[in-house]
Coordinates of C-alpha atoms and ligand atoms in Angstrom, one line a residue:
M275 CA 18.9 6.7 -58.9
P276 CA 18.4 10.5 -58.7
E277 CA 14.9 11.7 -59.6
T278 CA 16.1 14.9 -61.2
T279 CA 16.5 16.1 -64.7
R280 CA 18.0 19.3 -65.8
T281 CA 16.0 21.5 -68.2
K282 CA 15.8 25.1 -69.2
T283 CA 12.1 25.3 -69.7
N284 CA 10.9 25.7 -66.1
L285 CA 10.2 29.3 -65.1
H286 CA 10.5 28.6 -61.4
A287 CA 13.8 26.8 -61.1
L288 CA 16.6 25.4 -63.1
D289 CA 15.9 21.9 -61.9
I290 CA 12.6 20.2 -62.7
R291 CA 12.4 17.2 -60.5
S292 CA 10.1 14.5 -61.5
P293 CA 9.1 11.7 -59.1
H294 CA 8.7 8.1 -60.0
D295 CA 5.3 6.6 -60.6
C296 CA 3.3 6.6 -57.5
G297 CA -0.2 6.8 -55.9
V298 CA -1.5 8.9 -53.1
V299 CA -4.1 7.9 -50.4
I300 CA -5.7 10.9 -48.7
F301 CA -7.3 10.1 -45.4
G302 CA -9.8 12.7 -44.5
A303 CA -10.7 13.1 -48.2
S304 CA -13.8 15.1 -47.6
G305 CA -12.3 17.6 -45.2
D306 CA -11.2 21.2 -45.4
L307 CA -7.5 20.6 -45.9
T308 CA -8.1 18.3 -48.8
K309 CA -10.3 20.8 -50.5
R310 CA -8.4 24.0 -49.8
K311 CA -4.8 22.8 -50.2
L312 CA -4.2 19.2 -51.3
L313 CA -6.4 18.7 -54.3
P314 CA -5.5 22.2 -55.8
A315 CA -1.8 21.5 -55.2
F316 CA -1.9 18.1 -57.0
Y317 CA -3.9 19.7 -59.8
N318 CA -1.3 22.4 -60.3
L319 CA 1.6 19.9 -60.2
F320 CA -0.3 18.0 -62.8
V321 CA -0.9 21.0 -65.1
D322 CA 2.8 21.9 -64.7
G323 CA 3.6 18.4 -66.0
I324 CA 5.6 17.6 -62.8
L325 CA 3.5 14.6 -61.6
P326 CA 4.7 11.2 -62.9
K327 CA 3.0 9.7 -65.9
H328 CA 1.3 7.0 -63.8
F329 CA -0.2 8.6 -60.9
I330 CA -3.5 8.2 -59.0
I331 CA -5.2 9.7 -55.9
I332 CA -7.5 7.6 -53.7
G333 CA -9.6 9.7 -51.3
F334 CA -10.4 7.7 -48.1
A335 CA -13.1 8.9 -45.7
R336 CA -16.0 7.7 -43.7
S337 CA -18.8 9.2 -45.7
E338 CA -20.5 7.3 -48.5
M339 CA -19.4 8.7 -51.9
T340 CA -19.0 7.4 -55.4
N341 CA -15.9 8.1 -57.5
E342 CA -17.9 10.6 -59.5
V343 CA -19.1 12.5 -56.5
F344 CA -15.5 12.7 -55.2
Q345 CA -14.4 14.0 -58.6
E346 CA -17.1 16.6 -58.5
L347 CA -16.1 17.6 -55.0
A348 CA -12.5 17.9 -56.3
R349 CA -13.6 20.0 -59.3
Q350 CA -15.4 22.5 -57.0
A351 CA -12.5 22.6 -54.6
I352 CA -10.0 23.3 -57.4
N353 CA -12.4 25.9 -58.9
E354 CA -12.5 27.7 -55.6
F355 CA -9.0 27.4 -54.3
S356 CA -6.5 26.7 -57.1
R357 CA -4.1 29.4 -58.1
R358 CA -5.0 28.5 -61.7
P359 CA -8.5 28.2 -63.2
I360 CA -9.6 24.8 -64.4
D361 CA -8.6 23.9 -68.0
Q362 CA -11.3 21.5 -69.2
G363 CA -8.9 19.2 -71.2
K364 CA -6.4 18.9 -68.3
W365 CA -9.2 18.6 -65.8
N366 CA -10.7 15.5 -67.6
E367 CA -7.4 13.8 -67.6
F368 CA -6.7 14.7 -63.9
A369 CA -10.3 13.6 -62.9
S370 CA -9.8 10.2 -64.4
R371 CA -7.1 9.6 -61.8
L372 CA -9.3 10.3 -58.8
Y373 CA -10.9 7.4 -56.9
Y374 CA -12.8 7.2 -53.7
H375 CA -12.7 4.6 -51.0
R376 CA -15.1 4.5 -48.1
G377 CA -13.7 3.2 -44.9
H378 CA -13.2 3.5 -41.2
Y379 CA -9.8 4.6 -39.8
D380 CA -9.7 1.9 -37.1
E381 CA -11.1 -1.1 -39.1
P382 CA -8.5 -3.4 -40.6
D383 CA -11.2 -4.5 -43.1
S384 CA -11.3 -1.0 -44.6
F385 CA -7.6 -1.3 -45.2
H386 CA -7.8 -4.7 -46.8
S387 CA -10.3 -3.3 -49.3
L388 CA -8.0 -0.3 -49.8
Q389 CA -5.2 -2.6 -50.5
K390 CA -7.4 -4.4 -53.0
L391 CA -8.2 -1.2 -54.8
Q392 CA -4.6 -0.1 -54.8
S393 CA -3.5 -3.3 -56.5
E394 CA -6.4 -3.2 -59.0
R395 CA -5.5 0.4 -59.9
H396 CA -1.8 -0.6 -60.0
N397 CA -2.6 -3.3 -62.6
N398 CA -4.8 -1.0 -64.6
F399 CA -2.8 2.2 -64.4
R400 CA 0.7 1.0 -63.5
S401 CA 0.8 3.7 -60.8
G402 CA 3.8 1.9 -59.4
K403 CA 4.2 0.4 -56.0
N404 CA 5.1 3.7 -54.3
W405 CA 2.5 5.1 -52.0
L406 CA 2.1 8.3 -50.2
Y407 CA -0.3 8.2 -47.3
Y408 CA -1.5 11.7 -46.3
L409 CA -3.2 12.0 -42.9
A410 CA -5.6 15.0 -43.4
T411 CA -7.6 13.9 -40.4
P412 CA -7.6 15.1 -36.8
P413 CA -4.5 13.8 -35.0
S414 CA -6.7 11.6 -32.8
A415 CA -7.0 9.2 -35.8
Y416 CA -3.3 9.1 -36.6
G417 CA -2.5 6.1 -34.3
D418 CA -5.4 4.0 -35.7
I419 CA -4.5 4.7 -39.3
G420 CA -0.9 4.0 -38.7
A421 CA -1.6 0.7 -37.0
C422 CA -4.0 -0.4 -39.7
L423 CA -1.6 0.5 -42.5
K424 CA 1.1 -1.5 -40.7
Q425 CA -1.1 -4.5 -40.0
T426 CA -2.1 -4.6 -43.7
G427 CA 1.6 -4.4 -44.7
L428 CA 1.1 -1.1 -46.4
A429 CA 3.5 0.8 -44.2
E430 CA 6.6 -0.9 -45.3
D431 CA 9.0 0.0 -48.1
H432 CA 9.3 -3.1 -50.3
D433 CA 11.6 -4.7 -52.8
A434 CA 14.7 -3.9 -50.8
G435 CA 13.8 -0.2 -50.6
E436 CA 13.1 0.2 -54.3
H437 CA 9.5 0.9 -53.7
W438 CA 8.5 3.3 -50.9
S439 CA 5.7 3.9 -48.5
R440 CA 5.6 7.4 -46.9
L441 CA 3.5 9.0 -44.3
V442 CA 2.6 12.7 -44.2
V443 CA 1.2 14.3 -41.1
E444 CA -0.1 17.7 -40.4
K445 CA 0.2 19.8 -37.3
P446 CA -0.8 19.9 -34.5
I447 CA 1.7 17.3 -33.5
G448 CA 0.5 17.2 -29.9
R449 CA -0.5 20.0 -27.5
D450 CA 2.5 19.9 -25.2
L451 CA 5.8 18.0 -24.9
D452 CA 4.2 15.0 -23.3
S453 CA 1.4 14.5 -25.9
A454 CA 3.8 15.3 -28.8
T455 CA 6.2 12.6 -27.6
K456 CA 3.4 10.1 -27.3
L457 CA 2.0 10.9 -30.8
N458 CA 5.5 10.7 -32.3
R459 CA 6.0 7.3 -30.6
S460 CA 2.7 6.0 -31.9
L461 CA 3.7 7.1 -35.5
A462 CA 7.1 5.5 -35.0
A463 CA 5.3 2.2 -34.2
S464 CA 4.2 2.0 -37.8
F465 CA 6.5 4.1 -39.9
D466 CA 10.2 4.7 -39.6
E467 CA 11.4 8.3 -39.1
S468 CA 12.9 8.2 -42.6
Q469 CA 9.3 7.5 -44.0
T470 CA 7.6 10.2 -41.9
Y471 CA 7.1 13.8 -43.2
R472 CA 5.7 16.3 -40.8
I473 CA 4.4 19.3 -42.6
D474 CA 4.9 22.9 -41.6
H475 CA 3.6 24.7 -44.6
Y476 CA 5.6 27.8 -43.9
L477 CA 8.7 25.9 -44.9
G478 CA 7.2 25.4 -48.4
K479 CA 6.9 29.1 -49.0
E480 CA 9.5 30.3 -51.5
T481 CA 10.4 33.3 -49.4
V482 CA 11.1 31.2 -46.4
Q483 CA 13.4 29.0 -48.4
N484 CA 15.0 32.2 -49.6
I485 CA 16.2 33.0 -46.1
L486 CA 19.0 30.4 -46.4
V487 CA 19.8 31.5 -49.9
M488 CA 20.0 35.1 -48.8
R489 CA 22.2 34.3 -45.9
F490 CA 24.5 31.7 -47.5
A491 CA 24.6 32.6 -51.2
N492 CA 25.7 36.2 -50.5
G493 CA 28.9 37.4 -49.1
I494 CA 27.8 40.6 -47.4
F495 CA 25.3 39.4 -44.8
E496 CA 27.0 36.6 -42.9
P497 CA 29.9 38.6 -41.5
L498 CA 27.4 40.9 -39.9
W499 CA 25.0 38.2 -38.8
N500 CA 25.9 38.1 -35.1
H501 CA 25.7 39.9 -31.7
N502 CA 28.5 42.3 -32.7
H503 CA 26.4 43.9 -35.4
I504 CA 22.8 43.0 -34.7
D505 CA 20.8 44.8 -32.0
H506 CA 17.7 42.6 -32.1
V507 CA 15.4 40.7 -34.4
Q508 CA 11.6 41.0 -34.8
I509 CA 9.4 38.3 -36.4
T510 CA 5.8 39.1 -37.0
V511 CA 3.1 37.0 -38.5
S512 CA -0.1 39.0 -38.4
E513 CA -3.5 38.0 -39.8
T514 CA -6.5 40.1 -40.5
G515 CA -8.8 37.0 -40.5
G516 CA -10.6 35.6 -37.5
L517 CA -11.7 32.0 -37.1
D518 CA -13.2 31.2 -40.5
R519 CA -15.4 28.4 -39.2
R520 CA -12.5 26.8 -37.3
G521 CA -13.8 27.7 -33.8
G522 CA -14.0 24.0 -32.8
Y523 CA -10.3 23.5 -33.5
Y524 CA -8.9 26.9 -32.4
E525 CA -10.7 27.2 -29.1
D526 CA -8.8 24.2 -27.8
I527 CA -5.5 25.3 -29.3
G528 CA -4.8 29.1 -29.2
A529 CA -2.1 31.1 -30.9
L530 CA 0.9 29.8 -29.1
R531 CA 0.3 26.2 -30.2
D532 CA -1.3 27.1 -33.5
M533 CA 1.4 29.5 -34.8
V534 CA 4.4 29.9 -32.5
Q535 CA 5.3 26.3 -31.7
N536 CA 5.7 25.7 -35.4
H537 CA 5.7 28.5 -38.0
L538 CA 7.3 31.3 -35.9
L539 CA 9.9 29.0 -34.3
Q540 CA 10.8 27.6 -37.7
L541 CA 11.3 31.2 -39.0
L542 CA 13.5 31.9 -36.0
C543 CA 15.6 28.8 -36.7
L544 CA 16.2 29.7 -40.3
T545 CA 17.2 33.2 -39.3
A546 CA 19.5 32.2 -36.5
M547 CA 21.0 28.8 -37.5
E548 CA 24.6 28.2 -38.2
P549 CA 25.6 27.3 -41.8
P550 CA 24.9 23.6 -42.3
H551 CA 27.9 21.6 -43.6
N552 CA 25.8 20.6 -46.7
L553 CA 22.3 21.2 -48.0
G554 CA 21.1 17.7 -47.0
A555 CA 17.9 17.3 -45.0
D556 CA 19.7 16.1 -41.8
A557 CA 22.5 18.7 -41.9
I558 CA 19.9 21.5 -42.1
R559 CA 17.6 19.9 -39.5
D560 CA 20.5 19.3 -37.1
E561 CA 21.3 23.0 -37.2
K562 CA 17.7 24.0 -36.6
R563 CA 17.5 21.7 -33.7
Q564 CA 20.6 23.3 -32.2
I565 CA 18.9 26.6 -32.2
L566 CA 15.7 25.2 -30.5
E567 CA 17.9 23.6 -27.9
A568 CA 19.8 26.9 -27.3
L569 CA 16.6 28.9 -26.7
R570 CA 16.8 30.2 -23.1
P571 CA 14.0 28.4 -21.2
I572 CA 11.1 30.7 -20.0
S573 CA 10.1 29.1 -16.8
S574 CA 6.5 29.2 -15.8
E575 CA 7.4 31.8 -13.1
Q576 CA 9.0 34.1 -15.7
T577 CA 6.1 33.9 -18.2
N578 CA 4.8 37.4 -17.6
Q579 CA 8.3 38.9 -18.0
Y580 CA 8.8 37.3 -21.5
A581 CA 5.4 36.4 -22.9
V582 CA 2.2 38.4 -23.6
R583 CA -1.2 36.9 -24.5
G584 CA -4.2 38.6 -25.9
Q585 CA -7.7 38.0 -27.2
Y586 CA -9.6 40.2 -29.6
G587 CA -12.9 41.9 -28.9
E588 CA -15.1 43.4 -31.6
G589 CA -13.7 46.1 -33.8
L590 CA -13.1 47.2 -37.3
V591 CA -10.8 45.3 -39.7
K592 CA -10.0 46.9 -43.0
G593 CA -13.1 49.1 -42.6
S594 CA -15.6 46.4 -41.8
A595 CA -17.1 45.7 -38.4
V596 CA -16.2 42.3 -37.0
I597 CA -17.4 40.4 -34.0
G598 CA -15.2 39.6 -31.0
Y599 CA -13.6 36.2 -30.5
R600 CA -16.0 35.1 -27.8
A601 CA -19.0 35.7 -30.0
A602 CA -17.7 33.3 -32.7
E603 CA -19.2 29.9 -33.3
K604 CA -18.0 27.1 -31.0
V605 CA -16.2 29.5 -28.7
A606 CA -17.0 29.7 -25.0
E607 CA -18.6 32.9 -23.7
E608 CA -15.8 33.2 -21.1
S609 CA -13.1 31.7 -23.4
Q610 CA -9.5 32.0 -22.1
T611 CA -8.0 31.1 -25.4
E612 CA -5.4 33.5 -26.7
T613 CA -5.6 34.8 -30.2
F614 CA -2.4 36.9 -29.9
V615 CA 1.0 36.1 -28.5
A616 CA 4.2 38.2 -28.2
L617 CA 7.4 36.7 -26.9
K618 CA 10.9 37.8 -26.1
C619 CA 13.4 35.0 -26.6
Y620 CA 17.2 34.7 -26.3
I621 CA 19.3 32.1 -28.0
D622 CA 22.1 31.3 -25.6
N623 CA 24.9 30.5 -28.1
W624 CA 28.0 32.4 -29.1
R625 CA 26.6 34.1 -32.2
W626 CA 23.4 35.4 -30.5
S627 CA 24.6 36.2 -27.0
G628 CA 22.4 39.0 -25.6
V629 CA 20.4 39.6 -28.8
P630 CA 16.7 39.5 -28.1
F631 CA 14.3 37.9 -30.7
Y632 CA 10.9 39.4 -30.4
L633 CA 8.1 37.3 -31.9
R634 CA 4.4 38.2 -32.3
T635 CA 1.4 36.8 -34.1
G636 CA -2.3 37.3 -33.8
K637 CA -5.6 37.1 -35.5
R638 CA -7.8 40.1 -36.4
L639 CA -4.8 42.5 -36.6
P640 CA -4.8 45.4 -39.0
K641 CA -2.6 43.9 -41.7
Q642 CA -2.0 40.5 -43.2
C643 CA 1.7 40.0 -43.3
A644 CA 4.7 38.0 -42.3
E645 CA 8.0 39.6 -41.9
I646 CA 11.4 39.1 -40.3
S647 CA 13.2 42.3 -39.5
I648 CA 16.9 42.4 -38.5
F649 CA 17.8 45.6 -36.7
F650 CA 21.5 46.4 -36.9
R651 CA 23.3 48.3 -34.2
G652 CA 23.3 52.1 -34.6
V653 CA 26.3 54.1 -35.6
P654 CA 28.4 55.8 -32.8
P655 CA 26.9 59.0 -31.4
I656 CA 29.1 61.3 -33.4
L657 CA 29.0 63.0 -36.8
F658 CA 25.5 62.6 -38.2
N659 CA 24.3 60.8 -35.0
A660 CA 25.6 63.4 -32.6
N661 CA 22.3 64.9 -31.6
P662 CA 20.7 62.6 -29.0
S663 CA 17.3 64.1 -29.6
K664 CA 17.4 63.1 -33.2
P665 CA 19.1 59.7 -33.4
V666 CA 19.9 58.3 -36.8
A667 CA 17.6 55.4 -37.5
P668 CA 19.5 52.0 -37.5
N669 CA 19.8 49.9 -40.7
V670 CA 17.0 47.4 -40.9
L671 CA 17.0 44.4 -43.2
S672 CA 13.4 43.1 -43.7
I673 CA 12.5 39.9 -45.2
R674 CA 8.9 40.0 -46.4
I675 CA 7.5 36.4 -46.3
Q676 CA 4.1 37.5 -47.5
P677 CA 2.5 39.4 -49.2
N678 CA 4.7 41.5 -51.6
E679 CA 7.4 38.9 -51.1
G680 CA 10.8 40.5 -51.1
I681 CA 13.7 41.9 -49.2
A682 CA 14.3 45.5 -48.2
L683 CA 17.3 47.2 -46.6
E684 CA 16.8 50.5 -45.0
I685 CA 19.8 52.9 -45.1
G686 CA 20.3 56.5 -44.1
S687 CA 20.4 59.0 -47.0
K688 CA 21.0 62.7 -47.2
V689 CA 17.9 64.7 -47.7
P690 CA 18.7 67.0 -50.7
G691 CA 19.2 70.7 -49.9
P692 CA 21.6 73.0 -48.1
H693 CA 21.1 71.4 -44.6
V694 CA 22.5 68.1 -43.5
A695 CA 19.6 65.9 -42.7
V696 CA 19.6 62.1 -42.7
R697 CA 16.5 60.1 -43.7
P698 CA 16.0 56.3 -44.0
V699 CA 15.3 55.1 -47.5
S700 CA 14.7 51.6 -48.7
L701 CA 16.6 49.5 -51.2
D702 CA 13.9 47.1 -52.2
F703 CA 13.8 43.8 -54.1
G704 CA 10.3 42.6 -54.9
Y705 CA 9.9 39.0 -56.0
S706 CA 7.0 39.7 -58.4
S707 CA 8.9 42.3 -60.4
V708 CA 11.9 40.1 -60.9
Y709 CA 10.0 36.8 -61.2
P710 CA 6.7 37.8 -62.8
A711 CA 5.7 34.2 -63.5
G712 CA 4.7 33.9 -59.9
T713 CA 5.6 31.3 -57.3
P714 CA 4.0 27.9 -56.6
E715 CA 2.0 27.3 -53.5
A716 CA 3.7 25.9 -50.5
Y717 CA 1.8 22.7 -50.6
E718 CA 2.9 22.1 -54.3
R719 CA 6.5 22.2 -53.3
L720 CA 6.0 20.1 -50.2
L721 CA 4.0 17.3 -51.8
L722 CA 6.5 17.2 -54.6
D723 CA 9.3 16.8 -52.1
V724 CA 7.5 13.9 -50.3
M725 CA 7.2 12.1 -53.7
L726 CA 10.9 12.7 -54.3
G727 CA 11.9 11.6 -50.8
D728 CA 13.4 14.9 -49.9
A729 CA 12.7 15.7 -46.2
T730 CA 14.6 19.0 -45.9
L731 CA 11.5 21.1 -45.6
F732 CA 9.8 18.8 -43.0
M733 CA 10.1 18.8 -39.3
R734 CA 12.0 16.0 -37.8
R735 CA 10.8 14.4 -34.6
D736 CA 13.6 15.8 -32.4
E737 CA 12.9 19.3 -33.8
V738 CA 9.2 19.1 -32.9
E739 CA 9.9 17.9 -29.4
A740 CA 12.6 20.5 -28.9
A741 CA 10.1 23.2 -29.9
W742 CA 7.6 21.8 -27.4
S743 CA 10.2 21.8 -24.7
F744 CA 10.5 25.5 -25.1
I745 CA 6.7 26.2 -25.4
T746 CA 5.3 23.8 -22.7
P747 CA 6.6 25.8 -19.6
I748 CA 5.0 29.0 -21.1
L749 CA 1.7 27.1 -21.4
D750 CA 2.1 25.9 -17.8
G751 CA 2.8 29.4 -16.6
W752 CA -0.3 30.7 -18.3
S753 CA -2.5 27.9 -17.0
K754 CA -1.6 28.8 -13.4
Q755 CA -2.7 32.4 -13.9
P756 CA -6.4 33.2 -14.3
I757 CA -7.1 35.8 -17.0
N758 CA -9.3 38.7 -16.1
D759 CA -8.6 41.2 -18.8
F760 CA -9.8 39.2 -22.0
P761 CA -10.7 40.5 -24.5
N762 CA -7.8 42.9 -24.2
Y763 CA -7.4 44.2 -27.7
M764 CA -9.8 45.5 -30.3
A765 CA -10.1 43.7 -33.6
G766 CA -8.1 45.8 -36.1
S767 CA -5.5 47.0 -33.5
W768 CA -1.9 45.6 -33.1
G769 CA -2.7 43.6 -30.0
P770 CA -2.7 44.4 -26.3
A771 CA -0.8 47.3 -24.9
T772 CA 1.3 44.8 -22.9
A773 CA 2.9 43.7 -26.2
D774 CA 4.2 47.2 -26.8
E775 CA 5.4 47.4 -23.2
L776 CA 7.4 44.2 -23.8
L777 CA 9.6 46.2 -26.1
F778 CA 9.3 49.7 -24.5
R779 CA 10.9 48.2 -21.4
D780 CA 14.0 47.5 -23.5
G781 CA 13.9 50.9 -25.1
R782 CA 12.6 49.5 -28.4
R783 CA 9.4 49.4 -30.4
W784 CA 7.6 47.1 -32.9
R785 CA 8.4 48.0 -36.4
R786 CA 5.5 49.6 -38.3
L787 CA 4.3 47.2 -40.9
Ligands
BG6_160 C1 -2.1 27.6 -40.0 C2 -2.9 28.0 -38.8 O1 -1.1 26.7 -39.7 O2 -1.5 28.7 -40.6 C3 -3.9 29.0 -39.1 O3 -3.5 26.8 -38.3 C4 -3.3 30.2 -39.8 O4 -4.6 29.4 -38.0 C5 -2.4 29.7 -41.0 O5 -4.3 31.1 -40.3 C6 -1.7 30.9 -41.6 O6 -1.0 30.4 -42.8 P1 -0.8 31.4 -44.0 O7 0.0 30.6 -45.0 O8 -2.1 31.9 -44.5 O9 0.0 32.5 -43.4

């Protein structure tokens, strides 16, 4: 039965989709992700009236805590991180659905007692027999939790598929192809792929979903969307922030694994993929996988030609002095971890033959933004473009993922006056001016989709592994070369000079953001 009802009252969409009664178990209930993202997202879904009537959350973690303490922790988290302030009436109702269960991730007994709590709550609150298990723990605990859920019989769909059991996992899914394959295999030992939802929160952002709408719901772009008309594509995700107490995690990961393997490659896939034959989860994910498989491999010997890495030193970001990466908590004094990556990639298929895709991301850059810029080919060097010393700027279509979400098209215009001069101007669509009600947070959309069983915005196992196949040789190439120039960019700058050279060599430059 479809879990969708049509209504005109929703400001965000024509379809309000409402899941069946269900419960959620959050493993890692006292952690950062639970506080910053999960509890605020569930609260906002609750306030929007989207959660099912019978719904509970059970927080599962190792620390000792009563239900009341967990509810208080949730209240503080929502106060601090929710896009909406707390409404006392709504909060009381929401809080009454929060429970805490202390347990160990590798002890079957802890899962037997969880099961007992689930069925007690099920009887009292009729939250249904549908359960979403969210692993907000380090990946090292995934295998144990999966195995215990399976052993307790909690991992299976029941009643001939009428009642579901779903698993949500966060990145990082592995640290290279080998470990990702092993991790996926261990998840698959407990949950079927159709029950497994791998989160990439970029896919939950409204503007990221709009990439497909822009491409396939408009007639004017797709005929131009190929190597005949597009010169190159730039994808930038820049952050002003540094580590934010995440040194322990980041030091072992670096920007290539943290951002490129997932978020940037997903943006590239949506920009480059062929039209899917329908909007179903598998049709879309098949097309994305095709792009990942068509990425021209960068062998470890070619790494320096196609990839640049950087690490920030101290500097000024938005007018404030900040420390360098190596001075941050839980970071080695001689750390070799990259906080900046720039890549030049090619997609070896018919549509994108010869079109470079330049990707860059970094921490402590001058601006917080994520943008995809499509640079169209220039006009012939005649008429307005006849003077080689003053070339007419090419048309650029930029998709602003965040902030100031929107789409802009730069076109040449005549500067008023007796002389003929061409200047680029921007035709600009801003989300907030057209949709002032604002957009939900990525996690709200993604959690709702898991409850609805819609896997479109989640990474399938083969996609994750195809992305690692591309990334792993770059990691290998880097691991063979000692670094002697870190830190090689100042906090508050646009990364190392070699990132600019990557484009200069091709007669191009990074777009000013
Ligand atoms: C996370 C990374 O996946 O994405 C973080 O682990 C990064 O290092 C974050 O800061 C960026 O997400 P957003 O939504 O703030 O752009």
